[in-house]
XYZ file of C-alpha atoms in Angstrom:
677
model
C 6.416 -18.939 23.775
C 6.428 -21.812 21.330
C 9.103 -23.420 19.171
C 7.932 -24.619 15.762
C 10.228 -27.036 13.932
C 10.376 -26.442 10.180
C 12.254 -27.665 7.131
C 12.532 -26.087 3.679
C 8.791 -25.581 3.628
C 7.397 -22.279 4.863
C 5.016 -22.725 7.757
C 2.429 -20.417 9.223
C 1.212 -20.791 12.797
C -2.393 -19.741 13.188
C -4.784 -19.594 16.117
C -8.112 -20.343 14.478
C -8.337 -17.792 11.613
C -5.854 -15.348 13.075
C -2.210 -15.592 11.968
C 0.365 -15.240 14.723
C 3.633 -15.089 12.799
C 4.380 -16.704 9.466
C 7.574 -18.487 8.611
C 9.200 -18.164 12.026
C 10.860 -20.862 14.065
C 9.844 -19.295 17.367
C 6.727 -17.277 18.052
C 4.961 -15.767 21.032
C 1.315 -16.688 21.523
C -1.305 -15.803 24.145
C -1.561 -17.919 27.274
C -5.036 -19.238 26.415
C -4.831 -21.302 23.221
C -7.650 -23.518 21.964
C -7.060 -24.082 18.225
C -3.705 -24.206 16.478
C -3.164 -24.855 12.772
C -0.135 -25.092 10.536
C -0.459 -23.841 6.982
C 1.905 -24.250 4.066
C 2.047 -21.666 1.310
C 4.097 -18.832 -0.124
C 1.705 -17.151 -2.445
C -1.798 -16.792 -3.675
C -2.806 -20.183 -2.298
C -2.279 -21.671 1.115
C -3.235 -25.169 2.193
C -3.744 -26.495 5.663
C -1.459 -29.393 6.585
C -2.937 -32.066 8.795
C -0.016 -32.539 11.154
C 0.053 -33.410 14.802
C 1.984 -30.677 16.580
C 2.989 -30.183 20.174
C 3.543 -26.973 22.073
C 6.002 -26.512 24.862
C 6.468 -23.519 27.086
C 9.919 -21.911 27.146
C 11.505 -19.803 29.813
C 12.777 -16.357 28.819
C 16.342 -17.660 28.817
C 15.420 -20.595 26.554
C 13.452 -18.278 24.266
C 16.377 -15.842 24.066
C 18.761 -18.638 23.008
C 16.240 -19.935 20.472
C 15.793 -16.464 18.969
C 19.522 -15.874 18.649
C 20.040 -19.350 17.219
C 17.343 -18.860 14.604
C 18.274 -15.256 13.836
C 22.059 -14.776 14.105
C 21.707 -11.268 12.678
C 20.090 -10.258 15.966
C 23.215 -11.058 17.955
C 25.117 -7.854 17.203
C 22.179 -5.685 18.188
C 21.575 -7.763 21.325
C 25.241 -7.577 22.359
C 25.272 -3.791 21.961
C 22.103 -3.495 24.030
C 23.530 -5.869 26.641
C 26.667 -3.795 27.132
C 24.913 -0.456 26.899
C 21.702 -0.903 28.900
C 22.023 -4.141 30.821
C 20.591 -7.627 30.539
C 16.948 -6.870 31.391
C 16.623 -4.067 28.839
C 18.490 -6.101 26.222
C 16.220 -9.123 26.607
C 13.059 -7.000 26.491
C 14.286 -5.247 23.327
C 15.091 -8.599 21.746
C 11.604 -9.885 22.550
C 9.953 -6.742 21.184
C 11.728 -7.049 17.841
C 11.657 -10.848 17.422
C 8.362 -11.707 19.154
C 5.940 -8.912 18.396
C 2.541 -9.168 20.068
C -0.261 -8.042 17.790
C -1.813 -5.816 20.443
C 0.072 -2.562 20.869
C 2.825 -3.704 18.506
C 3.232 -0.243 16.997
C 4.603 1.068 20.274
C 6.936 -1.909 20.379
C 8.003 -1.051 16.846
C 8.633 2.577 17.816
C 10.721 1.520 20.803
C 12.797 -0.892 18.769
C 13.075 0.822 15.402
C 11.899 4.430 15.386
C 13.707 6.143 18.241
C 16.988 7.972 17.764
C 19.817 6.591 19.855
C 21.884 8.932 22.038
C 24.706 9.168 19.506
C 22.499 9.364 16.413
C 22.108 13.178 16.275
C 25.868 13.469 15.879
C 25.825 10.806 13.155
C 23.111 12.812 11.394
C 25.188 15.994 11.562
C 28.160 14.174 10.104
C 25.969 12.835 7.312
C 24.599 16.309 6.595
C 28.165 17.553 6.144
C 28.645 15.039 3.319
C 25.645 16.246 1.299
C 26.498 17.942 -1.954
C 23.322 20.018 -1.821
C 22.236 21.668 1.426
C 18.713 22.916 0.566
C 16.993 25.490 2.736
C 13.499 24.383 3.756
C 10.790 26.985 4.176
C 8.233 25.447 6.511
C 4.813 26.921 5.751
C 2.382 27.155 8.689
C -1.031 28.860 8.515
C -2.204 29.408 12.105
C -5.581 30.309 13.544
C -6.722 30.110 17.169
C -4.281 27.293 17.843
C -4.267 25.928 21.425
C -1.206 27.362 23.134
C 0.316 24.007 24.067
C -0.066 22.577 20.569
C 1.313 25.752 18.982
C 4.392 25.682 21.219
C 4.918 21.962 20.512
C 4.751 22.555 16.757
C 7.322 25.345 16.944
C 9.574 23.343 19.252
C 9.554 20.402 16.828
C 10.958 22.730 14.167
C 13.488 24.420 16.441
C 14.851 21.015 17.481
C 15.376 19.805 13.915
C 18.847 18.310 13.628
C 19.098 19.649 10.091
C 19.880 23.363 10.571
C 18.991 24.942 7.226
C 15.357 25.893 7.671
C 13.070 28.839 8.131
C 9.684 28.673 9.821
C 7.176 30.903 8.024
C 4.042 31.358 10.159
C 1.059 33.424 9.093
C -1.652 33.990 11.686
C -5.061 34.344 10.047
C -6.515 37.056 12.256
C -6.748 35.099 15.527
C -8.701 36.956 18.230
C -6.990 35.289 21.197
C -4.179 37.527 22.472
C -2.021 34.587 23.536
C -1.415 33.650 19.882
C 0.738 36.718 19.233
C 2.469 36.272 22.579
C 3.421 32.652 21.873
C 4.605 33.418 18.341
C 6.623 36.481 19.226
C 8.168 34.739 22.206
C 9.246 31.853 19.952
C 10.700 34.213 17.353
C 12.692 36.250 19.893
C 16.355 35.552 19.265
C 15.615 33.077 16.452
C 16.118 34.701 13.060
C 14.883 31.579 11.252
C 11.310 32.134 12.505
C 9.372 34.597 10.349
C 5.955 35.894 11.336
C 3.139 37.776 9.704
C -0.181 38.674 11.339
C -3.085 39.045 8.953
C -5.561 41.730 9.933
C -8.540 39.765 8.613
C -9.400 36.094 8.533
C -9.119 34.944 4.936
C -9.332 31.170 5.464
C -6.557 28.687 5.095
C -5.706 29.062 1.394
C -5.142 32.806 1.626
C -3.275 32.388 4.903
C -1.016 29.706 3.412
C -0.183 31.989 0.484
C 0.667 34.762 2.953
C 3.029 32.408 4.792
C 4.572 31.382 1.478
C 5.363 35.014 0.687
C 7.853 34.890 3.560
C 9.675 31.903 2.069
C 13.180 32.173 0.622
C 14.095 28.474 0.677
C 14.383 26.269 -2.392
C 11.881 23.760 -0.947
C 8.599 24.208 0.905
C 7.458 21.876 3.681
C 3.807 22.016 4.729
C 3.086 21.795 8.449
C -0.254 22.243 10.197
C -0.275 24.626 13.138
C -0.824 21.917 15.778
C 1.198 19.035 14.314
C 4.743 17.892 15.039
C 7.786 16.906 12.983
C 10.165 14.097 13.946
C 13.585 15.566 14.890
C 15.250 13.978 11.858
C 12.484 14.902 9.377
C 14.343 17.593 7.447
C 17.582 15.598 7.474
C 15.756 12.702 5.802
C 14.232 15.030 3.235
C 17.575 16.683 2.492
C 19.085 13.254 1.881
C 16.196 12.355 -0.461
C 16.654 15.605 -2.392
C 20.309 14.770 -2.929
C 19.395 11.281 -4.106
C 16.704 12.643 -6.479
C 17.809 16.113 -7.599
C 15.292 16.165 -10.471
C 12.264 15.560 -8.230
C 9.773 18.293 -7.306
C 7.628 16.268 -4.877
C 8.620 14.337 -1.760
C 6.452 12.786 0.956
C 6.896 10.652 4.065
C 4.955 8.241 6.241
C 2.965 9.609 9.165
C 1.164 8.705 12.364
C -1.155 10.434 14.809
C -0.922 11.967 18.271
C -3.675 11.476 20.828
C -4.694 14.042 23.432
C -1.816 12.925 25.650
C 0.757 13.183 22.880
C 1.082 9.419 22.365
C 1.751 8.137 18.864
C -0.724 5.763 17.242
C -2.271 4.697 13.914
C 0.766 4.749 11.612
C 0.209 5.157 7.893
C 2.995 3.242 6.215
C 2.270 4.507 2.725
C 2.868 3.066 -0.726
C 5.263 4.588 -3.199
C 3.555 6.993 -5.565
C 0.194 5.519 -6.479
C -1.648 7.537 -9.098
C -4.997 5.791 -8.807
C -4.988 5.946 -5.019
C -4.305 9.686 -5.202
C -7.729 10.121 -6.809
C -9.246 8.552 -3.694
C -7.159 10.154 -0.932
C -4.375 12.658 -0.378
C -1.586 10.488 0.992
C 1.161 12.974 0.091
C 0.702 16.062 2.268
C 1.994 14.698 5.602
C 4.973 15.312 5.349
C 4.871 16.897 1.913
C 7.953 18.733 0.630
C 7.830 20.553 -2.708
C 10.265 22.505 -4.844
C 9.405 26.160 -4.281
C 9.651 27.099 -7.951
C 7.243 24.272 -8.856
C 4.675 25.466 -6.320
C 4.885 29.022 -7.599
C 4.656 27.880 -11.218
C 1.228 26.293 -10.566
C -0.039 29.356 -8.674
C 0.301 28.292 -5.044
C -2.824 27.649 -2.995
C -6.133 28.387 -4.697
C -8.963 30.239 -3.021
C -12.167 28.239 -2.948
C -10.425 24.959 -2.119
C -10.236 25.549 1.629
C -10.004 22.348 3.636
C -8.525 20.552 0.649
C -6.088 23.248 -0.414
C -3.120 20.903 0.084
C -4.858 18.168 -1.937
C -5.597 20.576 -4.771
C -1.984 21.756 -4.763
C -0.663 18.187 -4.817
C -2.892 17.216 -7.757
C -1.726 20.198 -9.790
C 1.925 19.565 -8.925
C 1.637 15.901 -9.888
C 0.091 16.894 -13.216
C 2.837 19.443 -13.906
C 5.983 17.653 -12.787
C 8.310 15.753 -15.111
C 10.434 14.295 -12.333
C 9.854 11.322 -10.042
C 7.526 11.577 -7.053
C 9.654 10.402 -4.162
C 8.366 8.491 -1.165
C 10.569 8.651 1.936
C 9.388 5.586 3.923
C 9.981 6.906 7.432
C 7.481 8.274 9.957
C 8.467 11.952 9.895
C 5.132 13.625 10.625
C 2.913 13.331 13.700
C -0.645 14.499 13.054
C -2.479 15.711 16.150
C -5.906 14.155 15.838
C -8.238 13.569 18.767
C -11.752 14.650 19.806
C -11.721 18.437 19.945
C -8.783 18.943 17.570
C -10.315 21.580 15.307
C -8.789 21.431 11.842
C -10.666 23.101 9.003
C -11.124 19.794 7.215
C -12.629 18.167 10.313
C -14.909 21.044 11.371
C -16.096 21.794 7.814
C -15.857 18.310 6.383
C -18.525 18.641 3.686
C -17.003 21.830 2.289
C -13.525 20.284 2.280
C -14.788 17.113 0.556
C -16.572 19.050 -2.184
C -13.424 21.071 -2.797
C -11.358 17.888 -3.066
C -13.762 16.314 -5.553
C -13.740 19.434 -7.663
C -9.934 19.335 -7.759
C -9.879 15.631 -8.677
C -12.436 16.124 -11.443
C -10.411 19.020 -12.843
C -7.212 16.966 -12.933
C -8.926 14.035 -14.649
C -10.264 16.460 -17.253
C -6.718 17.710 -17.838
C -5.826 14.084 -18.723
C -8.691 13.956 -21.245
C -11.072 11.977 -19.041
C -14.715 12.726 -18.355
C -15.573 11.551 -14.865
C -17.918 11.943 -11.952
C -16.267 12.231 -8.550
C -18.457 11.331 -5.607
C -18.283 10.279 -1.982
C -16.412 7.050 -1.392
C -15.847 5.023 1.756
C -14.780 6.636 5.033
C -14.856 10.190 3.703
C -12.609 9.372 0.745
C -13.525 9.741 -2.927
C -14.714 7.577 -5.792
C -14.078 8.276 -9.472
C -16.551 7.089 -12.120
C -15.061 7.403 -15.598
C -17.464 7.768 -18.506
C -16.654 6.153 -21.863
C -18.481 6.861 -25.102
C -17.282 3.735 -26.903
C -16.820 0.467 -25.046
C -14.008 -1.687 -26.498
C -14.654 -5.282 -27.459
C -13.573 -7.685 -24.691
C -12.695 -11.332 -25.264
C -13.317 -13.419 -22.149
C -11.135 -16.532 -21.872
C -12.384 -19.209 -19.454
C -10.250 -22.346 -19.012
C -12.301 -25.374 -17.959
C -12.389 -29.135 -17.649
C -15.857 -30.472 -16.887
C -17.572 -29.145 -13.714
C -20.469 -28.060 -15.919
C -22.437 -26.658 -12.976
C -19.708 -24.141 -12.125
C -19.124 -23.164 -15.732
C -22.827 -22.733 -16.427
C -23.213 -20.361 -13.473
C -20.253 -18.351 -14.726
C -21.556 -18.195 -18.312
C -25.104 -17.322 -17.254
C -23.659 -14.488 -15.188
C -21.807 -13.152 -18.224
C -24.788 -13.471 -20.559
C -27.599 -12.363 -18.253
C -26.125 -10.422 -15.340
C -23.338 -8.424 -16.968
C -24.081 -5.008 -18.439
C -21.469 -4.818 -21.193
C -22.273 -4.245 -24.871
C -19.548 -6.149 -26.756
C -18.381 -9.534 -25.461
C -16.513 -12.368 -27.166
C -16.769 -15.380 -24.839
C -14.260 -18.212 -25.332
C -14.304 -21.417 -23.313
C -10.830 -22.994 -23.434
C -11.635 -26.680 -22.950
C -8.843 -28.757 -21.440
C -10.183 -32.243 -22.145
C -13.727 -32.257 -20.755
C -15.364 -35.684 -21.033
C -18.608 -35.602 -19.042
C -21.930 -35.603 -20.953
C -23.232 -32.653 -18.949
C -20.318 -30.557 -20.163
C -20.904 -31.498 -23.809
C -24.573 -30.584 -23.463
C -23.653 -27.235 -21.929
C -21.228 -26.476 -24.755
C -23.942 -27.211 -27.321
C -26.526 -25.021 -25.599
C -24.133 -22.103 -25.169
C -23.221 -22.053 -28.872
C -26.620 -20.494 -29.571
C -25.552 -17.473 -27.513
C -22.275 -16.974 -29.362
C -20.087 -18.745 -26.818
C -17.165 -20.399 -28.587
C -15.399 -23.527 -27.343
C -11.721 -23.860 -28.226
C -10.073 -27.246 -27.703
C -6.904 -27.075 -25.594
C -5.977 -30.738 -24.995
C -3.100 -32.160 -22.966
C -1.959 -31.887 -19.376
C -3.241 -28.944 -17.408
C -1.002 -25.999 -18.259
C -2.870 -22.853 -17.327
C -0.397 -20.596 -19.115
C -0.489 -22.500 -22.411
C -4.278 -22.873 -22.352
C -4.726 -19.130 -22.050
C -2.016 -18.284 -24.575
C -3.596 -20.593 -27.148
C -7.086 -19.237 -26.514
C -5.960 -15.630 -26.902
C -4.873 -16.473 -30.465
C -8.557 -17.099 -31.226
C -9.761 -13.893 -29.547
C -11.214 -10.935 -31.436
C -11.265 -8.359 -28.625
C -9.171 -5.267 -27.997
C -8.825 -6.413 -24.389
C -8.626 -9.899 -22.870
C -10.404 -10.869 -19.657
C -8.892 -13.952 -18.046
C -11.641 -15.489 -15.935
C -11.820 -18.662 -13.851
C -14.746 -20.988 -14.424
C -15.602 -20.815 -10.703
C -16.473 -17.101 -10.720
C -20.028 -15.953 -9.990
C -21.292 -12.535 -11.104
C -22.743 -10.402 -8.297
C -23.655 -7.096 -9.953
C -24.081 -5.903 -13.554
C -21.605 -3.023 -13.942
C -18.434 -4.837 -12.820
C -16.906 -5.180 -16.288
C -17.615 -1.580 -17.307
C -15.837 -0.498 -14.126
C -12.781 -2.538 -15.085
C -12.803 -1.477 -18.736
C -13.056 2.207 -17.828
C -9.669 2.050 -16.119
C -8.060 0.892 -19.361
C -9.075 4.230 -20.870
C -5.908 5.484 -19.168
C -3.306 4.564 -21.767
C -0.654 3.818 -19.138
C -2.850 1.149 -17.503
C -2.037 -2.331 -18.763
C -4.244 -4.510 -16.565
C -7.122 -4.267 -14.091
C -8.032 -6.622 -11.257
C -11.337 -7.100 -9.434
C -12.501 -7.588 -5.864
C -13.124 -11.279 -5.272
C -15.081 -12.670 -2.342
C -15.311 -16.145 -0.880
C -18.804 -17.685 -0.707
C -18.943 -16.818 3.009
C -18.561 -13.129 2.082
C -14.999 -12.656 3.291
C -12.334 -11.144 1.074
C -10.261 -13.365 -1.195
C -8.580 -10.834 -3.476
C -7.838 -7.128 -3.204
C -4.587 -7.113 -5.118
C -1.513 -9.262 -4.659
C 1.544 -8.081 -2.735
C 4.925 -9.247 -3.981
C 7.247 -10.879 -1.484
C 4.601 -11.692 1.102
C 4.927 -15.277 2.330
C 7.871 -15.926 0.030
C 6.670 -15.027 -3.470
C 3.358 -13.180 -3.259
C 0.209 -13.056 -1.168
C -3.298 -11.648 -1.340
C -3.501 -8.334 0.482
C -5.619 -8.415 3.672
C -7.101 -11.752 2.651
C -9.963 -12.879 4.881
C -11.169 -9.377 5.759
C -14.881 -8.731 6.100
C -16.749 -8.029 2.866
C -17.284 -4.328 3.574
C -14.071 -3.687 5.495
C -12.367 -0.393 4.685
C -9.022 -2.080 5.192
C -5.757 -0.353 5.981
C -6.383 3.386 5.486
C -9.262 2.645 3.144
C -7.235 0.492 0.773
C -9.932 -2.201 0.482
C -12.492 0.392 -0.555
C -10.426 2.519 -2.946
C -9.219 1.867 -6.466
C -5.438 1.831 -6.418
C -2.344 0.779 -8.315
C -0.980 -2.644 -7.358
C 2.021 -4.667 -8.460
C -0.054 -7.724 -9.190
C -3.647 -8.943 -9.441
C -4.882 -12.504 -9.705
C -5.684 -13.901 -13.143
C -8.819 -15.465 -11.683
C -10.336 -12.229 -12.990
C -7.818 -10.034 -14.810
C -8.556 -7.640 -17.665
C -5.460 -7.029 -19.819
C -4.873 -4.730 -22.739
C -4.322 -7.132 -25.629
C -1.449 -5.237 -27.219
C 0.388 -5.219 -23.895
C -0.212 -8.966 -23.411
C 1.234 -9.714 -26.836
C 4.097 -7.242 -26.405
C 5.398 -9.023 -23.299
C 4.907 -12.514 -24.725
C 1.864 -13.684 -22.750
C 2.016 -16.180 -19.895
C 5.207 -18.174 -19.292
C 3.982 -21.598 -20.390
C 7.381 -23.272 -20.117
C 8.344 -22.468 -16.535
C 5.070 -21.539 -14.816
C 2.440 -23.998 -15.923
C 0.107 -23.607 -12.945
C 1.341 -21.442 -10.072
C 2.587 -17.854 -10.058
C 2.022 -17.316 -13.791
C -0.185 -14.301 -13.069
C 2.428 -12.882 -10.690
C 5.097 -13.257 -13.369
C 2.797 -11.741 -16.011
C 2.011 -8.721 -13.840
C 5.663 -8.129 -13.027
C 6.410 -8.023 -16.749
C 3.445 -5.721 -17.399
C 4.817 -3.355 -14.767
C 8.329 -3.514 -16.186
C 6.924 -2.627 -19.612
C 5.910 0.758 -18.181
C 2.233 0.062 -17.571
C 0.241 0.358 -14.373
C -1.954 -2.362 -12.887
C -5.106 -1.122 -11.155
C -7.280 -2.960 -8.647
C -10.831 -1.735 -8.164
C -13.262 -2.604 -5.351
C -16.166 -1.509 -7.531
C -15.969 -4.671 -9.637
C -16.997 -7.294 -7.108
C -17.430 -11.008 -7.853
C -17.571 -14.293 -5.971
C -14.747 -16.806 -6.361
C -15.197 -20.454 -5.405
C -11.408 -20.680 -5.253
C -9.810 -23.733 -6.921
C -13.099 -25.599 -6.619
C -12.758 -27.242 -10.017
C -9.104 -28.255 -9.659
C -8.464 -28.528 -5.937
C -5.439 -27.164 -4.148
C -2.088 -26.825 -5.906
C -0.167 -27.338 -2.682
C -1.175 -30.869 -1.787
C -0.311 -34.355 -2.923
C 1.522 -34.824 -6.235
C 1.069 -31.158 -7.120
C 3.241 -30.039 -4.232
C 6.554 -30.842 -5.956
C 5.631 -28.851 -9.055
C 4.395 -25.978 -6.910
C 7.725 -25.898 -5.084
C 9.668 -25.936 -8.367
C 7.675 -22.976 -9.653
C 8.189 -21.142 -6.366
C 11.947 -21.632 -6.648
C 11.853 -20.457 -10.268
C 10.075 -17.238 -9.256
C 12.616 -16.543 -6.529
C 15.506 -17.137 -8.921
C 13.999 -15.085 -11.734
C 12.709 -12.073 -9.847
C 14.698 -12.155 -6.613
C 14.859 -8.704 -5.036
C 11.899 -7.450 -7.094
C 9.663 -9.776 -5.083
C 10.915 -8.288 -1.824
C 10.571 -4.633 -2.834
C 6.957 -4.223 -3.881
C 6.618 -0.434 -4.271
C 3.060 -0.565 -2.954
C 3.944 -2.498 0.225
C 5.878 -0.234 2.542
C 9.260 -1.590 3.755
C 8.076 -0.913 7.304
C 5.386 -3.576 6.786
C 6.108 -7.240 7.378
C 6.472 -9.742 4.546
C 5.389 -12.482 6.955
C 1.717 -11.558 6.832
C -0.948 -10.631 4.311
C -2.125 -7.999 6.791
C -0.360 -4.652 7.253
C 1.689 -5.345 10.367
C 4.919 -3.558 11.336
C 8.100 -5.293 10.212
C 10.520 -6.335 12.943
C 12.974 -5.064 11.724
C 11.985 -2.784 8.828
C 13.571 -3.356 5.421
C 14.682 0.266 5.203
C 17.311 2.122 7.180
C 18.122 5.705 7.939
C 20.928 6.754 5.568
C 23.432 7.629 8.300
C 23.249 4.122 9.765
C 25.171 1.210 8.332
C 22.847 -1.714 9.096
C 19.161 -2.278 9.707
C 19.864 -3.548 13.175
C 21.490 -0.321 14.306
């Protein structure tokens, strides 16, 4: 264990390239340490500080005192644990929550933050009694040749729900094994809330699900696979969400998996509703809860979509609903997935994937879009939108000398970019080198315009002034240190703006060594904002495919950002008074989002970024003071918005660009009064 002294600056302790824990005053590191670095940075840039540091080993008692001194909020929880379970258990719990070890930290997270205490079921019952609306949940289960143990576990997870107002509607799809009927009838004996129907013929999962739905009398349907398990408080959480959002038709939770020994692993801490991501993967179904009348109004499960019948249903419900789509950020569903677990979608993967792509294509058509839907990464899906008319795009490139970088960027636009209507503007901020003047003269023959933007470097003002000279329907803000890698990148970005609710589109940016620089920016990470999964391998799928799927984000870097011009002008452009250099793109994207427009990041527009090569770091030397002022301004202006990025689950830490569990989470169960309970 290591103490790290810090002042007002935010520090990050790293072992080589791997972050240990950012912004903490005490961290736990492995016994064998060879390289240790300190980094300063709160946002899209981090700079290494050349400081001499010393490490000292602490005893458990010293570490405990250091933790409590640095985190007084932990004291109440520690005291309760101390009096309830004894010193050893209390200290271990404190270490699990305050000093997470990256290996096996999900189980530590479960132990500290996702287990019901002994008195919690009674608290849940008391909370249920306060609900104005007590909906009845009809849990729909299509069953077929389910292993006896898994079938019993599924049923038991429903019978032990703390929320009492449910009915379990199971339809068996003509199973041949005699034990299926025995298990089901034994479970239903003496339990009027379990309803059974035995189909005489196997009709596949869509028909079987509709048969189960015919048994339903509840106002909401919950979909449960025949070998999966619900958390004991799952329906209580959903009932609370329904009361909080009475106009919503669609609710979904986080999920994890069960291995062949019933151990939980691989949590999916999901984003809030993400329309673009939904075209790549079905993140809603586990646990998906839907208003019964809404499901019936769209025709229930459709034959021919077996293996993706839930996905097809979700897409049609999303298209039809006028209410919010509510994410309940708690792990309420445990998906049994291990070698030999025989779900339809896993045993007939190709058929299920084709059905999903057909459903996605149909929903895009209903929104007036012509698209091809094909195989994406890791069994997910990729949408290619087809435009007849490509809008004119003005590309604004701020620069000051560094002619070699700018020339590579311009040559990439002119010779390597397959886009029919470009208006290229170089916003010159006082270049003085002869090579730059010669480049400007040679580029004029290709229609490249140079706009003088003199004065001190003010990125926001330079871009605002250049946009006034633009002729395009859309504006692409592009750094002069960007290299083009493939020809169709800009068409990919422009196609997303065909969706009228999309205001901006970001690209995938790589460092020269091939590692990931930008895949969207997460608000709140490292203080203000940070690049999601920065440093990942070029072809990494990322967290549940998020580095390989187009998705909505709260922010994308203006190093390559395509913005609808009318939206840019509507919100007043970049803030040139308060954010001259840092965080101006974060601020711009927040305002785009607040104007009612989505921001999409796409991995299919991939470029190389020689980050800050022409200007150097903004967090060193004389620039550090200004950077800190702009950081403080962002915190004062946007405050809680920075810490509640809807696409970064509150169960994920804000101390890392990587999706790591938060200790503690920033969300609580509604019957508890504090996060530490």
